[in-house]
mmCIF file of C-alpha atoms in Angstrom:
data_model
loop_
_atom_site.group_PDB
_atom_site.id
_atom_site.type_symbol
_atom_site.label_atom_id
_atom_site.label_comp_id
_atom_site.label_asym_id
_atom_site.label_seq_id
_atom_site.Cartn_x
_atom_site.Cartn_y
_atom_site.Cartn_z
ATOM 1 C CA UNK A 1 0.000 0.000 0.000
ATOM 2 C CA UNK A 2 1.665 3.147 -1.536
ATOM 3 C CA UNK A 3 1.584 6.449 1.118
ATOM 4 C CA UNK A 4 1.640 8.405 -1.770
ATOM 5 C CA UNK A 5 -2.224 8.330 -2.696
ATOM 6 C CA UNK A 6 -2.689 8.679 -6.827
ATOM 7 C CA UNK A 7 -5.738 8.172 -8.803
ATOM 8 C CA UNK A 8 -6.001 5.030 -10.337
ATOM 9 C CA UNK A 9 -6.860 6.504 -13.918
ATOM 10 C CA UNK A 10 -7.377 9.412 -15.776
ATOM 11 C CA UNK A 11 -8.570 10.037 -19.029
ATOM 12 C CA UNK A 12 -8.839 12.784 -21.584
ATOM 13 C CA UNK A 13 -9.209 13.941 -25.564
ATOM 14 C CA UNK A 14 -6.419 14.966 -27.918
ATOM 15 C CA UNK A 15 -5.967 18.779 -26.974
ATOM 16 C CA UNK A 16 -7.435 18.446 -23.598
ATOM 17 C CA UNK A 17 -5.931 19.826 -20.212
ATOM 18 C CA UNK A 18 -5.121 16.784 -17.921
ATOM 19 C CA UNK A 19 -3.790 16.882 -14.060
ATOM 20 C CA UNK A 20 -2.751 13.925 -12.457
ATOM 21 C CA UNK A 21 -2.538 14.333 -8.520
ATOM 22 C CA UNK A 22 -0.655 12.721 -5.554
ATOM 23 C CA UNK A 23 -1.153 12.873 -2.447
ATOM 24 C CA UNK A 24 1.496 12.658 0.402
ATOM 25 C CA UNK A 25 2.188 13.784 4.470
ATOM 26 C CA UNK A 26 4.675 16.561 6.111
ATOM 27 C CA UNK A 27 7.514 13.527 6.016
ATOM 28 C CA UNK A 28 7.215 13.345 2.489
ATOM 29 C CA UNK A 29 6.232 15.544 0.074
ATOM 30 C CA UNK A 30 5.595 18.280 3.080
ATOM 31 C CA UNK A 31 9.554 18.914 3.101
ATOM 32 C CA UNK A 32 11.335 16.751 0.397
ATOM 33 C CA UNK A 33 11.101 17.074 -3.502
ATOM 34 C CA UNK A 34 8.475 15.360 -6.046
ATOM 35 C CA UNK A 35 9.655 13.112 -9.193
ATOM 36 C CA UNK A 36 7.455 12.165 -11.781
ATOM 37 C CA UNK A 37 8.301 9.239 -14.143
ATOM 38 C CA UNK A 38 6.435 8.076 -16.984
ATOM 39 C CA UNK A 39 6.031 4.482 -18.558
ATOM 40 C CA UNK A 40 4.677 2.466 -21.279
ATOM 41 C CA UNK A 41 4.299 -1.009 -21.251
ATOM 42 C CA UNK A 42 7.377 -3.242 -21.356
ATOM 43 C CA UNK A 43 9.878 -0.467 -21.071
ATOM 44 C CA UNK A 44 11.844 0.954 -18.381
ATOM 45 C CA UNK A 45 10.510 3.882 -16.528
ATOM 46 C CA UNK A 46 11.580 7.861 -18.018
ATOM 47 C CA UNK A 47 12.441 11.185 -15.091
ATOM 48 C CA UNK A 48 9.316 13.122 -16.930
ATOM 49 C CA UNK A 49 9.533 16.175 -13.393
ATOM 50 C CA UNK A 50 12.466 16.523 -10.970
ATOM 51 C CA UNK A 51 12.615 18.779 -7.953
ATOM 52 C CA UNK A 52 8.776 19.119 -8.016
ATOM 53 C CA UNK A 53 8.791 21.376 -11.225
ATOM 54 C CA UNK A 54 11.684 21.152 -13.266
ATOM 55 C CA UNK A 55 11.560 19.462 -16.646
ATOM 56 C CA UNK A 56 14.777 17.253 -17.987
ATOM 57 C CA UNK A 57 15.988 18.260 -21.671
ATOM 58 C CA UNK A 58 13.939 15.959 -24.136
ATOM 59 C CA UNK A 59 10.771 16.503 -21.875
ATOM 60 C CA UNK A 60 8.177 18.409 -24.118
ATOM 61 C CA UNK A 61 7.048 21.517 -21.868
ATOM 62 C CA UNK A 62 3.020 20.683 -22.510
ATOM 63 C CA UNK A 63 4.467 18.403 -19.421
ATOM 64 C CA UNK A 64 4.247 20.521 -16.187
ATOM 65 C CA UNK A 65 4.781 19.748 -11.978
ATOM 66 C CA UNK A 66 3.339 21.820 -9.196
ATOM 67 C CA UNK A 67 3.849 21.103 -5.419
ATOM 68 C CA UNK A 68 1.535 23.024 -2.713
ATOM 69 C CA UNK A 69 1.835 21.675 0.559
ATOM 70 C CA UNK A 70 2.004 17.601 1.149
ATOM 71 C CA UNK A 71 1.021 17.679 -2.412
ATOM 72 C CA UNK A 72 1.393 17.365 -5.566
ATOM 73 C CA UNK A 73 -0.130 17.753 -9.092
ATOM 74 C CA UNK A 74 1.691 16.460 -12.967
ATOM 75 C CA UNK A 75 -0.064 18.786 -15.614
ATOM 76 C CA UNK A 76 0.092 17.792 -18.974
ATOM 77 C CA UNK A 77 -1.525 19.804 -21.868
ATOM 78 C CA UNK A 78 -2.393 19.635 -25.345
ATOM 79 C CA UNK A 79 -3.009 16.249 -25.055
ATOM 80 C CA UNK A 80 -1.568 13.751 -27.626
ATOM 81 C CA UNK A 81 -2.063 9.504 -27.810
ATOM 82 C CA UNK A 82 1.361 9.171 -27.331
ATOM 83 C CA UNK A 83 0.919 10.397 -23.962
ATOM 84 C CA UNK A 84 -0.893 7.456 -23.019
ATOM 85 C CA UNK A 85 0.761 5.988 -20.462
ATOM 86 C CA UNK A 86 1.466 4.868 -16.394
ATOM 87 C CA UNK A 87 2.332 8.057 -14.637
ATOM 88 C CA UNK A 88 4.256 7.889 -11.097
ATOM 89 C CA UNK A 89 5.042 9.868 -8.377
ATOM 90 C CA UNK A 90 7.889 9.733 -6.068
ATOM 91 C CA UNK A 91 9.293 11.328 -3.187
ATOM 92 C CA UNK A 92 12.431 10.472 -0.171
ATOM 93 C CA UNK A 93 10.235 10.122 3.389
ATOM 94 C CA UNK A 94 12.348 11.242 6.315
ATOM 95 C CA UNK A 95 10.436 8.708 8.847
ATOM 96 C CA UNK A 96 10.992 5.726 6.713
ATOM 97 C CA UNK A 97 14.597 7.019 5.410
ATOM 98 C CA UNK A 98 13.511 5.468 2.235
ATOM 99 C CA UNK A 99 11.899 6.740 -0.951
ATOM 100 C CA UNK A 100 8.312 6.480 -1.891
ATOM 101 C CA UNK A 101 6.730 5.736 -5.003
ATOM 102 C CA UNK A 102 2.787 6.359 -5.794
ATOM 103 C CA UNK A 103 0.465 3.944 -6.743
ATOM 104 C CA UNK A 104 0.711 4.948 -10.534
ATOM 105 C CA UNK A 105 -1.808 6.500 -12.610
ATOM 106 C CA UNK A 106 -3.005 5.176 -15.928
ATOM 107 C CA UNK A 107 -3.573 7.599 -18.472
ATOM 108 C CA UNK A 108 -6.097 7.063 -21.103
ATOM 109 C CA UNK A 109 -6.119 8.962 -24.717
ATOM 110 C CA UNK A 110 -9.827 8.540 -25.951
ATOM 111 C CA UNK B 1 26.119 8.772 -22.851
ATOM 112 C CA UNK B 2 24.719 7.475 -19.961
ATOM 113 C CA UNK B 3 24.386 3.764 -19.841
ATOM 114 C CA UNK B 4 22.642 1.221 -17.066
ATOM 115 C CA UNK B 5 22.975 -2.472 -17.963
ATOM 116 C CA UNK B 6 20.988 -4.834 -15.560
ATOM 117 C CA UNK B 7 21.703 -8.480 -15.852
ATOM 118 C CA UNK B 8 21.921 -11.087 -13.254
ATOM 119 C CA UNK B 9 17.514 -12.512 -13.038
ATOM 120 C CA UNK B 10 16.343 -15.502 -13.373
ATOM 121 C CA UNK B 11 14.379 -18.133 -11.909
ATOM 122 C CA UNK B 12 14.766 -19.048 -7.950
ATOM 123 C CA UNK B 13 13.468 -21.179 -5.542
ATOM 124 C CA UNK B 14 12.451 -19.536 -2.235
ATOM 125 C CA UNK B 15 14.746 -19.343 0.355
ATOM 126 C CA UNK B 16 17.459 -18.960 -2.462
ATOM 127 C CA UNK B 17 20.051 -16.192 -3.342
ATOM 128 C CA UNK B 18 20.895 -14.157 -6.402
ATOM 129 C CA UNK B 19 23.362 -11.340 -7.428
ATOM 130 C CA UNK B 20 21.774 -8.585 -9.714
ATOM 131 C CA UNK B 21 24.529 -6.538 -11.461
ATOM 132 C CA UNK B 22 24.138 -3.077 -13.169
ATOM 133 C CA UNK B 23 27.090 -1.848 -15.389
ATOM 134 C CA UNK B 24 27.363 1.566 -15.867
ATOM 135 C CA UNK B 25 28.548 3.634 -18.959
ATOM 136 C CA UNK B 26 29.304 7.004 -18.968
ATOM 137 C CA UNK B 27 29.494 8.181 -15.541
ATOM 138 C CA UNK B 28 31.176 6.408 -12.127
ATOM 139 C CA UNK B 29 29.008 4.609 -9.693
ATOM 140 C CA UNK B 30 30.815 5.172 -6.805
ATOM 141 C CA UNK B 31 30.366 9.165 -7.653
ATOM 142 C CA UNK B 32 26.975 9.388 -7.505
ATOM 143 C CA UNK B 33 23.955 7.894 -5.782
ATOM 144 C CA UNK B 34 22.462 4.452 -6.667
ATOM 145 C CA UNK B 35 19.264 2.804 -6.299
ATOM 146 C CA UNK B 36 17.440 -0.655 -6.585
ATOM 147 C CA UNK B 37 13.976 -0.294 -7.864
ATOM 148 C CA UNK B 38 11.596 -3.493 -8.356
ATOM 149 C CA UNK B 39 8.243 -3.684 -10.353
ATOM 150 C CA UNK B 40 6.368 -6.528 -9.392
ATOM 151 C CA UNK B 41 4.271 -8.473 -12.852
ATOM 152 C CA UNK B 42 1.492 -5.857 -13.423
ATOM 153 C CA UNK B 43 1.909 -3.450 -10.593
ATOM 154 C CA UNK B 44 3.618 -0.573 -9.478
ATOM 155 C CA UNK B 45 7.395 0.634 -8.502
ATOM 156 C CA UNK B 46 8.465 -0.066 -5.562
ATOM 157 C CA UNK B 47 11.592 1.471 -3.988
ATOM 158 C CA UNK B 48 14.516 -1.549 -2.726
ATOM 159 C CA UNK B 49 17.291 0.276 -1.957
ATOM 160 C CA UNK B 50 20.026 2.741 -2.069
ATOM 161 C CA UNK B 51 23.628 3.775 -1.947
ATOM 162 C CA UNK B 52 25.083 7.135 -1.264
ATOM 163 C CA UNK B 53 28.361 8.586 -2.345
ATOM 164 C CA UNK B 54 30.152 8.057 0.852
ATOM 165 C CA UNK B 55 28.161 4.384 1.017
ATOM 166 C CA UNK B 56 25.576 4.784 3.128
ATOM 167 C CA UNK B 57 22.941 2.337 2.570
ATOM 168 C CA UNK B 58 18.950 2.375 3.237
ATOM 169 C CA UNK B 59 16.838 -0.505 2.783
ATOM 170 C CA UNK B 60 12.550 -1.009 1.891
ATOM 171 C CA UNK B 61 11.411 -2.343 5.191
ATOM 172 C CA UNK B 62 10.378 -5.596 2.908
ATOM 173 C CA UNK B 63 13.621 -6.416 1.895
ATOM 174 C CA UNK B 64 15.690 -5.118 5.184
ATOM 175 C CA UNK B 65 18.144 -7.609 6.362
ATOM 176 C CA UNK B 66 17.767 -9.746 3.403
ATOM 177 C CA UNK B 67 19.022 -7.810 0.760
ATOM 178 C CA UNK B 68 22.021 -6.129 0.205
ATOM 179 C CA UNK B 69 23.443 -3.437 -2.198
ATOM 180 C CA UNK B 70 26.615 -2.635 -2.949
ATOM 181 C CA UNK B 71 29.288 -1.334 -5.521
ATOM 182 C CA UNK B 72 32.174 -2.043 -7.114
ATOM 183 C CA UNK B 73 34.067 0.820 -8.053
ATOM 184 C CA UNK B 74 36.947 -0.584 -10.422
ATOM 185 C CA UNK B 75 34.221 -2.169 -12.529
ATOM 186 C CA UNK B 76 31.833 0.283 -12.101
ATOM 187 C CA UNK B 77 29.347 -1.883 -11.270
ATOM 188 C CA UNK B 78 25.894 -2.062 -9.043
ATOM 189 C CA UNK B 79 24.764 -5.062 -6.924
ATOM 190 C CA UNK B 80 21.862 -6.388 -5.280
ATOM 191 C CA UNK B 81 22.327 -9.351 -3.383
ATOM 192 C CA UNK B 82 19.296 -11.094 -2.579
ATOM 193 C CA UNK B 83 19.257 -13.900 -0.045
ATOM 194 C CA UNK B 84 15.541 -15.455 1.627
ATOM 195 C CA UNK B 85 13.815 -14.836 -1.273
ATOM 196 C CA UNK B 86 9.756 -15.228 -1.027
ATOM 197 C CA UNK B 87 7.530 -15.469 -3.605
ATOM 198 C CA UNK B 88 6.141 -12.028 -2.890
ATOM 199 C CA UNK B 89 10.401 -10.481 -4.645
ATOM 200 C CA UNK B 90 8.992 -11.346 -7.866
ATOM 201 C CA UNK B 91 9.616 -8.896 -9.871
ATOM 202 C CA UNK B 92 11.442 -6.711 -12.436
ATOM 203 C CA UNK B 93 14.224 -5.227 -10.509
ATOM 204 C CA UNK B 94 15.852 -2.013 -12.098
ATOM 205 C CA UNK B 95 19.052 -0.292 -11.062
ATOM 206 C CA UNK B 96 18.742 3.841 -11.210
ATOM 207 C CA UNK B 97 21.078 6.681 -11.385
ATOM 208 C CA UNK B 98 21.378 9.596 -9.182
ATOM 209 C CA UNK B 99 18.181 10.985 -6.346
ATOM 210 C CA UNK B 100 15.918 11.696 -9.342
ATOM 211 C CA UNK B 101 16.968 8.103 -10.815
ATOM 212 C CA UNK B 102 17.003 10.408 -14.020
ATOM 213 C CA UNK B 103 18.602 7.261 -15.867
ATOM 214 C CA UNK B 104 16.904 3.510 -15.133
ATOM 215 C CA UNK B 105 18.789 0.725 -16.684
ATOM 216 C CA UNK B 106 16.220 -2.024 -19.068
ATOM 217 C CA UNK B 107 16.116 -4.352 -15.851
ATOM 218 C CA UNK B 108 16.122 -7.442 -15.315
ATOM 219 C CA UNK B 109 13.221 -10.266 -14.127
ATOM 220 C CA UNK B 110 13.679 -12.519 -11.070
ATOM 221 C CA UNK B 111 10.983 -15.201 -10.697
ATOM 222 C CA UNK B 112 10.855 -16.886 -7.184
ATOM 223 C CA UNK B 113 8.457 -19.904 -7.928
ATOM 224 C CA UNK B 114 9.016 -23.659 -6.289
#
């Protein structure tokens, strides 16, 4: 059972305005940085966010990261098929000196 | 170019050991900070483990005292060292570069089945 709490799914258009959220406590996210990753099936996992809002080179910038809080929100806009993938969170906790990762999110391109 | 090569998986019996290795390209291991990462068939990441620059290590509370990482600096390689294996360390495993794990090598599958 993940302590970082993300929706299971999420879905959206081509175009559309999707968030994905995760939810975390003041050992987590309250005082340490968020990582997203994304993933598609069979392949390893890709740093999409580091240090809750900064994007890697490569990363397209219709991918964004917010943090507010013991939470935390991915962004992505102008949403494309090839988007459609697992999205996770991840964050160090400083009570379990060990690093957390979210349930994963699927994200669906209708 | 960074490179991550994990190799070592394979079928186990419980109560058996194993030695994942990651090879890195491009970058030294001992410079940086190292993680485990496993993926269990159809499920999420879960965090193993992880090695800091000066070699501290932390451990998932599920594989504490039963698996260890470690490094070997001359061949710039990663290990995981599993020992007590249960069914429930099936799984993917995936070695990762740096506290973002900003590069994740193709991993590599360990089956624990009788």
């Amino acid at each position: 059972q993940s302590v970082l709490t993300q929706p299971p799914s999420v879905s959206g258009t081509p175009g559309q305005w999707v968030t994905i959220s995760c939810s975390g406590s003041s050992s987590n996210i309250g005082i340490n940085f968020v990582y997203w990753y994304q993933q598609f099936p069979g392949t390893a996992p890709r740093l999409l966010i580091y240090r809750n809002d900064q994007r890697p080179s490569g990363v397209p910038d219709r991918f964004s990261g917010s943090k507010s809080g013991t939470s935390a929100s991915l962004a992505i806009s102008g949403l494309r098929s090839e988007d459609e993938a697992d999205y996770y969170c991840a964050a160090w906790d400083d009570s379990l000196s060990g690093r957390l990762f979210g349930g994963g999110t699927r994200l669906t391109v209708l | 170019e960074v490179q991550l090569v994990d190799s070592g998986g394979g079928l186990i019996q419980p109560g058996g050991s194993l030695r994942l290795s990651c090879v890195a390209s491009g970058f030294t291991i001992s410079h940086n900070y190292m993680s485990w990462v496993r993926q269990a068939p159809g499920k999420g990441l879960e965090w193993v483990s992880i090695i800091y620059r000066d070699g501290t290590t932390y451990y998932a509370d599920s594989v504490k005292g039963r698996f260890t990482i470690s490094r070997d600096h001359f061949e710039n390689k990663l290990f995981l060292h599993l020992t007590n294996v249960r069914v429930e360390d099936t799984a993917t495993y995936y070695c990762t570069m740096g506290t973002d794990s900003s590069h994740w090598g193709q991993g590599t599958l360990v089956i624990v089945s009788s």
